[in-house]
Amino acid sequence: IGKYHFAKLGKMLGISTSQAEEITNFISNNLNPYPARSHWGSIRQGTIARPEVYQHPDILIGKLHGQENGPLVIEILFPLRGSLRVNPLFQKELKKVPEEKSEKWQQDHVNATLLIKCLRQRENTMRQMLTIITKYQRAFILNGDKYLRPITRASLAQILDVHESTVSRAVAGKTTQLPNGRIIPLSKFFDRSLPIRTLIREIIAEEHEVLTDSQIVVRLEDNGYQIARRTVAKYRSMEGILAARSRKNIKMQVA
């Protein structure tokens, strides 16, 4: 199955080559022998996780009704409604608290106030960050992966005048729903290799004769991307696309 020997597989199972290919494609597209596979991906190591299916987004990005070219609208979904505050009764009782408890209560009040301030600051940072991202990545949000523009957490942190770790924490584990209903991790807005990987997928999907990685490099140069052959091989592997020789063998078997 791994080498896509459909004819040999069909002969072993007593079925046609086309049936063997159909079964193999179903296994590849629908079944996963490793339940934790979605957590294994590592772009730096040249591998990528099976795409996760997200059910509930943390952020909604949409368009105003009837305004196709209007500004994008952002809605942050919070698990709890309402606002957090220090109980007024507690603040009132601070004036009456016995002297031996006064210092501790005052410190508790300071800690609670600081927590609320930090949460509000985090929410404000998140809104500012999303406003910048949606403006900068509008083409990607509306038109797809190929239109993603390069941006880093460090550059965004500089614009917001916060530490890079603040942006990283705000992004980690968050998902957003795009206007077309697609839910993606917020970290995808910072995936600089995504447009190139998307273009590689398109080039290979449209190939009439099987293209080598070196030939794909030339096609990418025609589209304004200067990358090395080994980088093409890495991105192709991340997308789960076989090497030219294996793709050629599959076409010969199908033919």
XYZ file of C-alpha atoms in Angstrom:
255
model
C 0.000 0.000 0.000
C 2.808 2.416 0.920
C 4.391 2.004 -2.517
C 1.031 2.212 -4.324
C 1.459 -1.137 -6.098
C -2.209 -1.314 -7.057
C -1.846 -4.061 -9.660
C 0.063 -6.367 -7.299
C -2.334 -5.578 -4.452
C -5.336 -6.295 -6.652
C -3.874 -9.638 -7.732
C -3.242 -10.640 -4.097
C -6.808 -9.744 -3.082
C -8.479 -11.055 -6.235
C -9.868 -7.659 -7.242
C -9.250 -5.213 -10.081
C -6.455 -2.630 -10.073
C -8.988 0.218 -9.935
C -10.696 -1.346 -6.902
C -7.330 -1.705 -5.157
C -6.579 1.959 -5.872
C -9.996 3.017 -4.558
C -9.498 1.046 -1.322
C -6.008 2.482 -0.839
C -7.250 6.036 -1.342
C -10.020 5.475 1.188
C -7.544 4.175 3.779
C -5.190 7.084 3.154
C -7.897 9.765 3.334
C -10.080 8.430 6.144
C -8.225 6.079 8.465
C -5.493 6.827 10.991
C -3.708 4.043 12.899
C -2.182 6.521 15.370
C -4.815 8.325 17.507
C -2.302 10.954 18.710
C -0.979 11.695 15.213
C -2.488 15.193 15.196
C -0.003 16.235 17.897
C 3.157 14.941 16.197
C 3.744 17.495 13.448
C 6.955 19.493 13.353
C 7.676 21.894 10.511
C 11.338 22.132 11.548
C 11.746 18.372 11.169
C 10.027 18.326 7.800
C 6.886 16.550 8.936
C 3.378 17.801 9.405
C 0.455 16.596 11.464
C -2.779 15.318 10.051
C -5.106 18.348 9.950
C -7.156 18.642 13.110
C -10.893 19.090 12.894
C -11.903 22.003 15.105
C -15.466 22.129 16.383
C -15.721 25.377 18.343
C -13.750 28.498 17.355
C -12.525 31.056 19.878
C -12.808 33.930 17.386
C -15.219 34.700 14.564
C -14.156 36.736 11.532
C -16.984 37.749 9.223
C -18.259 40.317 6.764
C -21.057 42.790 7.306
C -24.223 41.717 5.525
C -24.442 43.263 2.080
C -20.921 44.749 2.246
C -18.770 42.433 0.158
C -15.800 44.803 0.124
C -16.419 46.309 3.553
C -14.281 45.859 6.664
C -14.033 42.484 8.364
C -15.825 42.091 11.689
C -14.151 40.382 14.660
C -15.972 38.703 17.530
C -14.086 37.098 20.418
C -16.099 34.300 21.999
C -15.679 34.148 25.777
C -16.685 31.047 27.778
C -18.390 33.253 30.355
C -20.471 36.393 29.865
C -20.334 39.453 32.082
C -17.453 41.324 33.674
C -15.105 40.466 36.510
C -14.827 42.851 39.472
C -13.928 42.942 43.146
C -17.023 42.507 45.281
C -18.084 45.957 46.580
C -18.976 44.365 49.952
C -15.387 43.231 50.349
C -14.110 46.745 49.641
C -16.589 48.124 52.178
C -15.519 45.650 54.868
C -11.862 46.595 54.386
C -12.537 49.713 56.450
C -13.859 47.609 59.346
C -11.415 44.719 59.298
C -9.499 44.026 62.553
C -5.917 45.272 62.588
C -4.415 41.769 62.684
C -6.199 40.900 59.411
C -5.885 44.270 57.719
C -2.561 43.633 55.985
C -3.663 40.295 54.516
C -7.000 41.645 53.322
C -5.310 44.658 51.755
C -2.918 42.341 49.919
C -5.831 40.173 48.738
C -7.524 43.288 47.412
C -4.367 44.338 45.574
C -3.963 40.850 44.054
C -7.590 40.719 42.907
C -7.377 44.182 41.364
C -4.145 43.278 39.573
C -5.677 40.065 38.202
C -8.643 41.966 36.775
C -6.322 44.562 35.255
C -4.185 41.862 33.614
C -7.229 40.085 32.179
C -8.562 43.329 30.715
C -5.147 44.152 29.299
C -4.953 40.674 27.744
C -8.390 41.093 26.179
C -7.420 44.503 24.819
C -4.170 43.105 23.389
C -6.098 40.282 21.730
C -8.500 42.736 20.074
C -5.669 44.961 18.851
C -3.760 41.948 17.550
C -6.778 40.582 15.661
C -7.522 43.996 14.169
C -4.005 44.186 12.756
C -4.038 40.581 11.535
C -7.383 40.868 9.750
C -6.288 44.018 7.937
C -2.899 42.606 6.981
C -4.169 39.130 6.038
C -7.459 40.150 4.406
C -6.601 38.455 1.091
C -5.759 35.199 2.883
C -8.936 35.318 4.982
C -11.145 35.851 1.940
C -9.272 33.980 -0.815
C -7.294 31.109 0.685
C -3.872 29.793 1.690
C -1.973 31.027 -1.353
C -2.567 34.648 -0.345
C -1.038 34.483 3.132
C 1.433 37.348 3.671
C 4.618 36.781 5.718
C 4.361 38.078 9.274
C 6.072 37.006 12.494
C 5.066 37.120 16.118
C 8.082 39.338 16.795
C 7.055 41.950 14.205
C 3.474 41.941 15.475
C 4.718 42.359 19.058
C 6.751 45.363 17.932
C 3.681 46.971 16.370
C 1.661 46.365 19.553
C 4.570 47.477 21.753
C 4.439 44.282 23.817
C 6.827 41.403 24.399
C 6.881 38.608 21.806
C 5.905 36.101 24.506
C 2.672 38.068 25.040
C 1.705 37.518 21.407
C 2.731 33.852 21.597
C 0.517 33.273 24.648
C -2.389 35.068 22.995
C -2.092 32.893 19.886
C -1.423 29.527 21.552
C -4.328 27.111 21.416
C -6.733 29.621 19.831
C -8.811 28.989 16.724
C -10.712 31.306 14.434
C -13.589 30.802 12.028
C -13.193 32.493 8.641
C -16.090 34.018 6.670
C -16.421 30.828 4.587
C -16.994 28.772 7.757
C -13.540 27.198 7.805
C -11.972 26.932 11.281
C -8.195 27.255 11.516
C -5.666 27.643 14.350
C -4.707 31.263 14.929
C -1.060 30.247 14.553
C -1.697 29.635 10.843
C -1.565 33.384 10.234
C 2.181 33.162 11.001
C 2.982 30.114 8.826
C 5.387 31.662 6.311
C 5.762 28.449 4.306
C 2.014 28.041 3.693
C 1.758 30.008 0.377
C 4.722 28.111 -1.090
C 3.385 24.728 0.029
C 0.011 25.595 -1.456
C 1.620 26.538 -4.765
C 3.644 23.300 -4.779
C 0.397 21.350 -4.299
C -1.186 23.199 -7.231
C 1.844 22.688 -9.486
C 1.909 18.944 -8.815
C -1.880 18.614 -9.121
C -1.753 20.216 -12.576
C 1.353 18.396 -13.877
C 0.934 16.475 -17.145
C 4.405 14.959 -16.961
C 5.786 14.144 -13.524
C 7.954 17.040 -12.320
C 11.135 16.589 -10.326
C 11.879 18.817 -7.336
C 14.396 20.740 -9.470
C 11.726 21.418 -12.085
C 9.340 22.570 -9.369
C 12.042 25.014 -8.195
C 11.962 26.597 -11.673
C 8.163 26.848 -11.608
C 8.332 28.517 -8.200
C 10.924 31.001 -9.487
C 8.476 31.954 -12.246
C 6.002 32.791 -9.449
C 8.515 34.894 -7.529
C 9.711 32.336 -4.943
C 13.452 31.667 -4.646
C 13.953 28.456 -2.649
C 16.366 25.540 -2.798
C 15.548 22.095 -4.173
C 15.932 20.497 -0.731
C 13.378 22.993 0.623
C 10.927 21.913 -2.084
C 11.502 18.294 -1.045
C 10.882 19.245 2.590
C 7.646 21.129 1.828
C 6.462 18.356 -0.504
C 7.025 15.843 2.295
C 5.134 18.067 4.743
C 2.156 18.024 2.371
C 2.277 14.230 2.121
C 3.197 14.299 -1.593
C 5.364 11.495 -2.922
C 8.673 12.016 -4.735
C 8.703 12.225 -8.541
C 9.771 8.599 -9.006
C 6.933 7.276 -6.847
C 4.370 9.540 -8.542
C 5.630 8.340 -11.920
C 5.264 4.672 -10.875
C 1.678 5.334 -9.790
C 0.808 6.950 -13.135
C 2.359 4.002 -15.009
C 0.327 1.515 -12.955
C -2.907 3.457 -13.456
C -2.231 3.726 -17.184
